Amino acid sequence: MIKKAASGPTPSEGKQPVHEQVYQMLRARILFGELAPGQAVTIQGLTDSLGVGMTPVREAIRRLMSEGALSFQGNRRVSVPVLTQNDLQQVIFVRKSIEAELARRAAERMTPEAVARLVELDSALDQAIESGDVGGYLRSNYDFHALLYQVADAPILTEMAERLWLRFGPSLRVVCGRFGTQNLPDRHKEMLDALRAGDVDGVALAMEQDVEQGMEQMAGVLAENA
């Protein structure tokens, strides 16, 4: 899961090298919609805002471009790609397949400790919805899914899912701006109930429905804004 990033990492902070810290910081900005789809930013601007040197920023940008999270705009500018309806329908199809399987695998390996943590994350999500905390909603929602991926112990599928989150995460922020947090769907309660009951198929179905409802809502918003 993404760690909270400091405003300006130094080599002595934590165990990660600076270039990895910068990558995680920039990745989080994209994932949680702090960089809006289509918003062009300069490499120098990112360097200044992150409080780091040019070299780790360039490396982070290269990694994120390879993951489809950024595109080069020329004149030392990059931007988060804007999802088309065709893009979104493909993301929906792949997410439903991959994340349902990850949920199934997680259910087969679930521990009481992991369930307790999922409950905590879902409670934080509910609090963010009630208070209208968009940033808190996005992070708690992501962390809930990321913990399931971790328990699933399926690194190839998890890597694919993480890349998809980088593709649609910025647009999810747009949806939050359109609807607020009160009307955002999730099937986390159904997933938790199925986990407690040992219902592997029920967990997978709840995940598939969770993905479908959220992404179809996103597709509707993006169609309105097109």
Short mmCIF file of C-alpha atoms in Angstrom, two decimals:
data_model
loop_
_atom_site.label_atom_id
_atom_site.label_comp_id
_atom_site.label_asym_id
_atom_site.label_seq_id
_atom_site.Cartn_x
_atom_site.Cartn_y
_atom_site.Cartn_z
CA MET A 1 0.00 0.00 0.00
CA ILE A 2 1.09 3.56 -0.55
CA LYS A 3 2.84 5.13 2.39
CA LYS A 4 2.37 8.73 3.41
CA ALA A 5 5.05 10.69 1.65
CA ALA A 6 7.09 13.45 3.18
CA SER A 7 7.30 16.79 1.41
CA GLY A 8 11.02 16.42 0.74
CA PRO A 9 12.78 13.09 1.26
CA THR A 10 16.43 12.76 2.13
CA PRO A 11 18.65 9.66 1.94
CA SER A 12 18.45 9.18 5.71
CA GLU A 13 14.65 8.99 5.81
CA GLY A 14 13.42 5.43 6.20
CA LYS A 15 14.84 2.50 4.29
CA GLN A 16 13.78 3.49 0.78
CA PRO A 17 16.24 5.29 -1.49
CA VAL A 18 15.28 8.80 -2.55
CA HIS A 19 14.26 7.82 -6.08
CA GLU A 20 11.76 5.30 -4.70
CA GLN A 21 10.35 7.84 -2.24
CA VAL A 22 9.90 10.36 -5.05
CA TYR A 23 8.20 7.73 -7.21
CA GLN A 24 5.78 6.89 -4.40
CA MET A 25 4.99 10.56 -3.77
CA LEU A 26 4.29 11.29 -7.42
CA ARG A 27 2.36 8.03 -7.80
CA ALA A 28 0.14 9.02 -4.86
CA ARG A 29 -0.56 12.41 -6.40
CA ILE A 30 -1.77 10.68 -9.55
CA LEU A 31 -3.62 7.87 -7.81
CA PHE A 32 -5.63 10.19 -5.58
CA GLY A 33 -6.38 12.78 -8.23
CA GLU A 34 -4.13 15.59 -7.05
CA LEU A 35 -3.05 15.77 -10.68
CA ALA A 36 -6.25 16.06 -12.70
CA PRO A 37 -6.70 14.24 -16.02
CA GLY A 38 -5.37 16.42 -18.82
CA GLN A 39 -3.61 18.82 -16.45
CA ALA A 40 -0.15 19.52 -17.88
CA VAL A 41 2.66 20.09 -15.40
CA THR A 42 6.30 20.88 -16.01
CA ILE A 43 9.09 18.65 -14.80
CA GLN A 44 10.59 21.68 -13.07
CA GLY A 45 7.25 22.36 -11.38
CA LEU A 46 7.12 18.82 -10.04
CA THR A 47 10.69 19.10 -8.85
CA ASP A 48 9.88 22.31 -6.97
CA SER A 49 6.62 21.05 -5.45
CA LEU A 50 8.16 17.78 -4.29
CA GLY A 51 11.23 19.51 -2.91
CA VAL A 52 13.68 17.13 -4.56
CA GLY A 53 16.29 17.06 -7.31
CA MET A 54 15.59 16.75 -11.02
CA THR A 55 17.13 13.28 -11.43
CA PRO A 56 14.75 11.30 -9.15
CA VAL A 57 11.77 13.19 -10.62
CA ARG A 58 12.80 12.27 -14.14
CA GLU A 59 13.22 8.64 -13.10
CA ALA A 60 9.80 8.61 -11.43
CA ILE A 61 8.22 10.12 -14.53
CA ARG A 62 9.81 7.46 -16.74
CA ARG A 63 8.43 4.70 -14.50
CA LEU A 64 4.96 6.22 -14.41
CA MET A 65 4.92 6.73 -18.17
CA SER A 66 5.77 3.04 -18.62
CA GLU A 67 2.80 2.23 -16.38
CA GLY A 68 0.46 4.40 -18.43
CA ALA A 69 -0.07 6.88 -15.58
CA LEU A 70 1.60 9.84 -17.33
CA SER A 71 2.07 10.91 -20.92
CA PHE A 72 4.70 13.25 -22.34
CA GLN A 73 3.34 16.50 -23.77
CA GLY A 74 6.55 18.03 -25.11
CA ASN A 75 8.34 21.14 -23.88
CA ARG A 76 9.26 19.29 -20.66
CA ARG A 77 5.61 18.81 -19.71
CA VAL A 78 3.71 15.70 -18.71
CA SER A 79 0.06 15.08 -17.95
CA VAL A 80 -2.30 12.43 -16.63
CA PRO A 81 -4.06 10.86 -19.64
CA VAL A 82 -7.76 11.60 -20.10
CA LEU A 83 -9.83 8.42 -20.21
CA THR A 84 -12.11 7.96 -23.20
CA GLN A 85 -15.30 5.94 -22.99
CA ASN A 86 -13.52 3.19 -24.92
CA ASP A 87 -10.68 3.23 -22.39
CA LEU A 88 -13.13 3.08 -19.51
CA GLN A 89 -15.08 0.12 -20.84
CA GLN A 90 -11.83 -1.80 -21.20
CA VAL A 91 -10.79 -0.89 -17.66
CA ILE A 92 -14.18 -2.03 -16.34
CA PHE A 93 -13.88 -5.39 -18.09
CA VAL A 94 -10.35 -6.06 -16.87
CA ARG A 95 -10.95 -4.79 -13.32
CA LYS A 96 -13.99 -7.02 -12.87
CA SER A 97 -12.01 -10.05 -13.96
CA ILE A 98 -8.80 -9.38 -12.06
CA GLU A 99 -10.19 -7.95 -8.85
CA ALA A 100 -12.88 -10.59 -8.48
CA GLU A 101 -10.15 -13.24 -8.70
CA LEU A 102 -7.98 -11.34 -6.23
CA ALA A 103 -10.92 -11.14 -3.83
CA ARG A 104 -11.53 -14.86 -4.23
CA ARG A 105 -7.91 -15.69 -3.48
CA ALA A 106 -7.90 -13.29 -0.53
CA ALA A 107 -11.00 -14.98 0.92
CA GLU A 108 -9.25 -18.33 0.76
CA ARG A 109 -6.25 -16.95 2.70
CA MET A 110 -7.99 -14.49 5.01
CA THR A 111 -6.97 -14.23 8.66
CA PRO A 112 -8.94 -12.75 11.59
CA GLU A 113 -6.31 -10.00 11.87
CA ALA A 114 -6.76 -9.02 8.23
CA VAL A 115 -10.55 -8.99 8.60
CA ALA A 116 -10.22 -6.72 11.63
CA ARG A 117 -8.03 -4.34 9.63
CA LEU A 118 -10.51 -4.34 6.75
CA VAL A 119 -13.27 -3.42 9.20
CA GLU A 120 -11.14 -0.51 10.45
CA LEU A 121 -10.56 0.71 6.91
CA ASP A 122 -14.25 0.41 6.08
CA SER A 123 -15.11 2.42 9.19
CA ALA A 124 -12.65 5.12 8.13
CA LEU A 125 -14.28 5.07 4.71
CA ASP A 126 -17.73 5.56 6.25
CA GLN A 127 -16.44 8.48 8.32
CA ALA A 128 -14.96 10.10 5.22
CA ILE A 129 -18.27 9.70 3.39
CA GLU A 130 -20.21 11.26 6.28
CA SER A 131 -17.84 14.21 6.61
CA GLY A 132 -17.43 14.80 2.89
CA ASP A 133 -13.69 14.14 3.09
CA VAL A 134 -12.88 13.29 -0.52
CA GLY A 135 -9.17 12.68 0.10
CA GLY A 136 -9.94 10.43 3.07
CA TYR A 137 -12.49 8.52 1.02
CA LEU A 138 -10.08 7.91 -1.84
CA ARG A 139 -7.27 6.74 0.42
CA SER A 140 -9.43 4.49 2.61
CA ASN A 141 -11.11 2.97 -0.43
CA TYR A 142 -7.75 2.26 -2.04
CA ASP A 143 -6.27 0.86 1.17
CA PHE A 144 -9.23 -1.51 1.57
CA HIS A 145 -8.67 -2.95 -1.90
CA ALA A 146 -4.88 -2.97 -1.52
CA LEU A 147 -5.09 -5.04 1.67
CA LEU A 148 -7.21 -7.61 -0.13
CA TYR A 149 -4.58 -7.77 -2.88
CA GLN A 150 -1.86 -8.27 -0.30
CA VAL A 151 -3.70 -11.15 1.37
CA ALA A 152 -4.44 -12.72 -2.03
CA ASP A 153 -0.70 -13.35 -2.52
CA ALA A 154 -0.97 -13.09 -6.30
CA PRO A 155 1.77 -10.64 -7.35
CA ILE A 156 1.14 -10.77 -11.09
CA LEU A 157 -2.57 -10.03 -10.72
CA THR A 158 -1.84 -7.39 -8.09
CA GLU A 159 0.60 -5.58 -10.36
CA MET A 160 -2.02 -5.52 -13.11
CA ALA A 161 -4.68 -4.21 -10.72
CA GLU A 162 -2.36 -1.51 -9.39
CA ARG A 163 -1.65 -0.26 -12.90
CA LEU A 164 -5.38 -0.04 -13.58
CA TRP A 165 -5.88 2.01 -10.42
CA LEU A 166 -3.32 4.50 -11.73
CA ARG A 167 -5.36 4.77 -14.93
CA PHE A 168 -8.76 5.46 -13.36
CA GLY A 169 -7.81 6.96 -9.97
CA PRO A 170 -7.60 10.57 -11.21
CA SER A 171 -11.04 10.28 -12.82
CA LEU A 172 -12.47 8.90 -9.58
CA ARG A 173 -11.57 12.25 -8.03
CA VAL A 174 -13.62 13.91 -10.78
CA VAL A 175 -16.59 11.72 -9.85
CA CYS A 176 -16.24 12.72 -6.20
CA GLY A 177 -16.33 16.36 -7.28
CA ARG A 178 -19.53 15.73 -9.23
CA PHE A 179 -21.44 13.68 -6.66
CA GLY A 180 -19.68 14.42 -3.38
CA THR A 181 -18.99 11.45 -1.11
CA GLN A 182 -22.56 10.74 -0.02
CA ASN A 183 -23.63 9.03 -3.25
CA LEU A 184 -20.54 6.96 -3.96
CA PRO A 185 -21.35 3.23 -4.08
CA ASP A 186 -19.37 0.44 -2.47
CA ARG A 187 -20.04 -3.19 -1.62
CA HIS A 188 -17.50 -3.44 1.18
CA LYS A 189 -20.10 -4.43 3.78
CA GLU A 190 -21.19 -7.34 1.58
CA MET A 191 -17.56 -8.37 1.16
CA LEU A 192 -16.98 -8.30 4.89
CA ASP A 193 -20.13 -10.31 5.59
CA ALA A 194 -19.08 -12.91 3.02
CA LEU A 195 -15.56 -13.05 4.46
CA ARG A 196 -16.90 -13.70 7.95
CA ALA A 197 -19.16 -16.42 6.57
CA GLY A 198 -16.33 -18.05 4.62
CA ASP A 199 -18.30 -17.48 1.40
CA VAL A 200 -15.54 -17.28 -1.19
CA ASP A 201 -17.91 -16.89 -4.15
CA GLY A 202 -19.85 -14.21 -2.27
CA VAL A 203 -16.67 -12.20 -1.71
CA ALA A 204 -15.78 -12.40 -5.41
CA LEU A 205 -19.31 -11.40 -6.45
CA ALA A 206 -19.35 -8.42 -4.07
CA MET A 207 -16.03 -7.25 -5.48
CA GLU A 208 -17.27 -7.57 -9.05
CA GLN A 209 -20.39 -5.56 -8.19
CA ASP A 210 -18.33 -2.98 -6.32
CA VAL A 211 -16.12 -2.44 -9.36
CA GLU A 212 -19.03 -2.37 -11.81
CA GLN A 213 -21.14 0.13 -9.87
CA GLY A 214 -18.29 2.54 -9.23
CA MET A 215 -16.90 2.40 -12.74
CA GLU A 216 -20.29 2.73 -14.45
CA GLN A 217 -20.94 5.82 -12.35
CA MET A 218 -17.59 7.16 -13.50
CA ALA A 219 -18.47 6.42 -17.13
CA GLY A 220 -21.68 8.42 -16.75
CA VAL A 221 -19.87 11.45 -15.32
CA LEU A 222 -17.19 11.40 -17.99
CA ALA A 223 -19.86 11.14 -20.69
CA GLU A 224 -21.56 14.26 -19.28
CA ASN A 225 -18.27 16.14 -19.28
CA ALA A 226 -17.25 15.06 -22.78
#
